[in-house]
XYZ file of C-alpha atoms in Angstrom:
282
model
C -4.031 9.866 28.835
C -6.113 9.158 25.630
C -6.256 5.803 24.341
C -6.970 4.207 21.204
C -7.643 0.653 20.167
C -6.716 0.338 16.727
C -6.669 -3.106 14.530
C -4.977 -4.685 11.370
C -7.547 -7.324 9.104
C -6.523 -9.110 6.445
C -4.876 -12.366 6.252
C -0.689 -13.392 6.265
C -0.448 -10.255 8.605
C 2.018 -12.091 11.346
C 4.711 -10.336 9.618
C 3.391 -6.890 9.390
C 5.226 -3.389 11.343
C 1.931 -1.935 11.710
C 1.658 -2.660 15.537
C 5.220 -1.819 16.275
C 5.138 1.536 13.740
C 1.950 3.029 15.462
C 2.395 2.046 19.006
C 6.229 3.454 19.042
C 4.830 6.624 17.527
C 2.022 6.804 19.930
C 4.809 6.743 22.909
C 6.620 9.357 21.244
C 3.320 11.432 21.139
C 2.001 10.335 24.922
C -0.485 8.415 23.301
C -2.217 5.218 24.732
C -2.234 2.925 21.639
C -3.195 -0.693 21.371
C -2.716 -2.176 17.908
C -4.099 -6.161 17.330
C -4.010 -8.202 14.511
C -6.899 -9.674 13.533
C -6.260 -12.257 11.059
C -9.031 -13.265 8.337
C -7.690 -17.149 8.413
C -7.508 -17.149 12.034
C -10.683 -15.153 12.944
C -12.987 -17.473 9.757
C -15.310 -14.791 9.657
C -16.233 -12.399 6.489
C -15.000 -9.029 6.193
C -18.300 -7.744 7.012
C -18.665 -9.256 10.225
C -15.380 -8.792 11.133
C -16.103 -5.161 10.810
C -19.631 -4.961 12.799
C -17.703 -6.825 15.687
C -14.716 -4.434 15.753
C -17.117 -1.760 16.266
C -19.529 -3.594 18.694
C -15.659 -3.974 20.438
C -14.772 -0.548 20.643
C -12.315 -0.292 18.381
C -11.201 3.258 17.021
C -10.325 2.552 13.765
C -8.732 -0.854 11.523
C -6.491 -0.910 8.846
C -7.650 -2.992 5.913
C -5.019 -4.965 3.803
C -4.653 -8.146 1.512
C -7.124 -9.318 0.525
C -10.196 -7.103 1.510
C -9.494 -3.815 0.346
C -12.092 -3.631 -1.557
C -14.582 -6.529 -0.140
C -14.719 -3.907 2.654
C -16.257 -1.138 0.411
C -20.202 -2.340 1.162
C -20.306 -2.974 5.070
C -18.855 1.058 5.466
C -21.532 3.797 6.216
C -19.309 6.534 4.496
C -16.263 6.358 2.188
C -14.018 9.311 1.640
C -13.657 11.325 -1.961
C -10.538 9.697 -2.868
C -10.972 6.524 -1.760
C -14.549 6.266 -3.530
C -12.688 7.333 -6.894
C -9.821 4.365 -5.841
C -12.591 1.992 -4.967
C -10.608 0.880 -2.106
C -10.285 1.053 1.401
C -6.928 0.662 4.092
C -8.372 2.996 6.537
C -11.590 2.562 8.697
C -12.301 4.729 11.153
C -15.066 4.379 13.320
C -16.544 7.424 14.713
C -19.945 9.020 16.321
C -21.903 5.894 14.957
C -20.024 6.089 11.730
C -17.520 3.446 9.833
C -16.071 5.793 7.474
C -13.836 4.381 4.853
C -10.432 6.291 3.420
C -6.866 5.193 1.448
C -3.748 6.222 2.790
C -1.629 3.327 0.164
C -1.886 6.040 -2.754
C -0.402 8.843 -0.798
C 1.998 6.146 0.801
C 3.032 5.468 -2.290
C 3.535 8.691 -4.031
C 5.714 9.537 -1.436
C 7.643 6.915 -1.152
C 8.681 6.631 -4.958
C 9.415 10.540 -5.019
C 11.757 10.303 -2.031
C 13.325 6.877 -3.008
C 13.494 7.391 -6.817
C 13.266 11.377 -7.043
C 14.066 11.146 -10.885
C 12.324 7.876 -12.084
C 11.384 8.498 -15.713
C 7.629 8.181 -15.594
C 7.280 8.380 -19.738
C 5.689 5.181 -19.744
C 4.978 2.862 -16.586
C 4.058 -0.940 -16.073
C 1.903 -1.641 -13.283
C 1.186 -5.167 -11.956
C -1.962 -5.675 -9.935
C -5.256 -3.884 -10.493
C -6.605 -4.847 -7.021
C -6.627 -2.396 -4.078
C -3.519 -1.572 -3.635
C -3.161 -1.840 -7.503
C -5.704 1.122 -7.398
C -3.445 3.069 -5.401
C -0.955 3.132 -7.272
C -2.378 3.420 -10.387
C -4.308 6.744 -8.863
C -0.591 8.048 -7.492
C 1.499 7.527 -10.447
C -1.078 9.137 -12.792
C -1.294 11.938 -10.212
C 2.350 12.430 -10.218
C 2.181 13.151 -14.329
C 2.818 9.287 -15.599
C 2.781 9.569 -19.176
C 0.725 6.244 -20.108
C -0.215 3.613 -17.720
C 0.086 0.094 -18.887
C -1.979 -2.051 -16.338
C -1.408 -5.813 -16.433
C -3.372 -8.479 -13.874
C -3.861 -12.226 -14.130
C -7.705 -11.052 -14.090
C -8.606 -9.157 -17.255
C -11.606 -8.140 -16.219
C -10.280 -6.718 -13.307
C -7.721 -4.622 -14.708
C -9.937 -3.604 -17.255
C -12.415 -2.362 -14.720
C -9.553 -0.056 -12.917
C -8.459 1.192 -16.405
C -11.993 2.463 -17.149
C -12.145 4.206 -13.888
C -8.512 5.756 -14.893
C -9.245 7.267 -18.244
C -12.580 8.938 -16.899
C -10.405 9.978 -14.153
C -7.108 10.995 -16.190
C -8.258 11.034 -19.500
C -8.283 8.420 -22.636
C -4.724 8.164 -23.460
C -3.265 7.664 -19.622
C -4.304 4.172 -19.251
C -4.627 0.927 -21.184
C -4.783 -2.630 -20.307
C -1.147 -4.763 -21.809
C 0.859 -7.711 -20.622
C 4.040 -8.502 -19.265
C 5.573 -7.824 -23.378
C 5.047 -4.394 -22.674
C 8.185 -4.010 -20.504
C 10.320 -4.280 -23.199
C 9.469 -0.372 -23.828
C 8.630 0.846 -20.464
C 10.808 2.937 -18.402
C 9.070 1.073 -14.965
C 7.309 -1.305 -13.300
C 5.129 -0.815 -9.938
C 4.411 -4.752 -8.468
C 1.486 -4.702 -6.640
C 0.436 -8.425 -6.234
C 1.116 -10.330 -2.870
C 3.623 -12.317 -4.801
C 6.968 -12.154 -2.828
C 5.257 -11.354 0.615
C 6.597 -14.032 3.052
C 3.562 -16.029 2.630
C 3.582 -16.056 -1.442
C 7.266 -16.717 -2.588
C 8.511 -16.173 -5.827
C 8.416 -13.508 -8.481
C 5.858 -12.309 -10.708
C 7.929 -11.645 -13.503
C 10.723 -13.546 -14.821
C 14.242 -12.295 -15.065
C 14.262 -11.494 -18.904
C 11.688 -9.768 -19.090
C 13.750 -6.958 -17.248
C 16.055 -4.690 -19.121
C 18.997 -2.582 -17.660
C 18.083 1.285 -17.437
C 14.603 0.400 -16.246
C 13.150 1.088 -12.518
C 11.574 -1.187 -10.706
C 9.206 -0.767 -7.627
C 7.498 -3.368 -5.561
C 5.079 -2.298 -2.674
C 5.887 -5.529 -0.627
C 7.918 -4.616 2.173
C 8.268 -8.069 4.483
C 10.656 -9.211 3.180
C 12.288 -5.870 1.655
C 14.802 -8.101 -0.661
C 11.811 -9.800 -2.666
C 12.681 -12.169 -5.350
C 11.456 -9.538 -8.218
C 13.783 -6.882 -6.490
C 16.873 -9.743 -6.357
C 16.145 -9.908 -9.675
C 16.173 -6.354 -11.200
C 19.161 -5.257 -9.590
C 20.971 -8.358 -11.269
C 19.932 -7.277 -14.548
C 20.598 -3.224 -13.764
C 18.045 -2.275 -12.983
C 17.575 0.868 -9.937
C 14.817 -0.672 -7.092
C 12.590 0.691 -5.077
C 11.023 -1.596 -1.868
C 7.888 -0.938 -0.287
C 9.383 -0.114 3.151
C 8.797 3.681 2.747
C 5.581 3.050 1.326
C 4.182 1.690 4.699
C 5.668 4.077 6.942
C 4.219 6.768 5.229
C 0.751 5.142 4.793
C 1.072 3.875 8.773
C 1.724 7.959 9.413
C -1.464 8.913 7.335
C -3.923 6.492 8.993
C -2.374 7.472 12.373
C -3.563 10.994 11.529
C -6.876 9.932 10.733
C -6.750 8.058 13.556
C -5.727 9.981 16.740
C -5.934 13.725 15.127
C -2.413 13.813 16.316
C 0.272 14.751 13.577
C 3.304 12.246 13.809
C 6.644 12.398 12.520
C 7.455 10.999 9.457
C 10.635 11.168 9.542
C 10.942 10.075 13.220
C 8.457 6.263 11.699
C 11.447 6.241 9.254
C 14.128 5.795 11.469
C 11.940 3.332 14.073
C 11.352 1.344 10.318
C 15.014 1.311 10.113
C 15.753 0.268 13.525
C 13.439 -2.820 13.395
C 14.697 -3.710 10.065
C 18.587 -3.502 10.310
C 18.244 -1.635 6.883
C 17.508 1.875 4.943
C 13.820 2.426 4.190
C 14.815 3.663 0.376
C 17.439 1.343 -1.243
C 18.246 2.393 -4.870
């Protein structure tokens, strides 16, 4: 039987499906498939060493999250197309010698809003976050024909940095740097800040600033009723939760991973089994 030894690094991870999504899947497929956490706060080591001993370990490959995504970026010996033009990493895999780096959050993503919100108006989109999964997202809704890309993060710099990299990407009139005032015009927001994971409570944007008729995604999927989400569907607003998002990106690393192809479909329903809930809520 082959066997992998796969790991999760970043920090507040005690809550992730990772483990559970890739070692059901790896059952399914007769796969021998450890999964570990290895938590930043726990572990007090940089990212970089972190790295060097996962691969002095043996490990096959790590998925990178919060809040390393792109801290990883140096200590990699190759980084795939896509995820150079993202400038961030989830996806490590470590093979012949090699750490090579890839991003399986913007496909995630792009999936999971055309499945969960097939007919979201993308005329003009607010995105919150310009950090790595930020970039993602950013790279995915552009992809899938956003209009104009409003990018908003507490760090300026930051988000102006990712908008750069979008309009050489997309082109000039794709992507700008606003604020939270540009909602009052936008058909959506995309959240893609830690705020309302289980270890960062609250929302990032207050209830007004929402208007019924708008869509409103948030990557965060522990819990899957964030505070932001509570919020929008009070004020009328159609809601997207991150829960498809990290099945699908958990089913693209696993490909990179093993070689294997899994089952989508089949992650969906073990994502709805450990959650009591649907992975798209409208």
């Amino acid at each position: 039987m082959t066997s992998y030894l796969i790991g999760l690094v970043g920090t507040g991870i005690g809550p992730s499906l990772s483990p559970a999504l890739h070692e059901r899947e790896a059952d399914e497929l007769g796969l021998r498939y450890l999964y570990r956490r290895l938590d930043l706060d726990a572990l007090a080591m940089p990212i970089g060493e972190v790295l060097a001993a996962a691969r002095t370990a043996g490990f096959d490959g790590l998925n990178i999250t919060h809040p390393v995504k792109q801290r990883v970026l140096p200590y990699l010996d190759e980084i795939a197309p896509e995820a150079a033009a993202l400038g961030a990493v989830n996806t490590v895999v470590f093979r012949e010698g090699l750490a090579t780096g890839h991003n399986t959050d913007m496909t995630g993503f792009a999936r999971n809003l055309t499945q969960g919100l097939p007919d979201a108006d993308l005329d003009t989109v607010v995105l919150l976050g310009a950090g790595g999964a930020g970039a993602a997202v950013a790279h995915a809704l552009l992809s899938l024909g956003a209009g104009r890309l409003i990018v908003h993060d507490v760090d300026s710099v930051r988000a102006g940095i990712l908008v750069a990299g979008l309009r050489r990407r997309f082109g000039e009139e794709r992507a700008r740097a606003g604020s939270l005032d540009d909602l009052r015009t936008a058909d959506g927001l995309v959240h893609a800040t830690p705020t309302g994971m289980a270890a960062y409570p609250g929302s990032p944007v207050p209830a007004g600033a929402l208007r019924p008729g708008m869509w409103v995604a948030d990557i965060v999927y522990r819990p899957l009723e964030t505070e932001l989400l509570k919020l929008a569907r009070e004020r009328g607003c159609r809601t997207l939760h991150g829960g498809g998002m990290v099945v699908f990106q958990a089913a693209d690393s696993f490909r990179l991973f093993t070689g294997a192809e899994p089952d989508a479909d089949r992650m969906i329903r073990h994502f709805e089994a450990l959650e009591g809930k649907p992975a798209h809520v409208r």
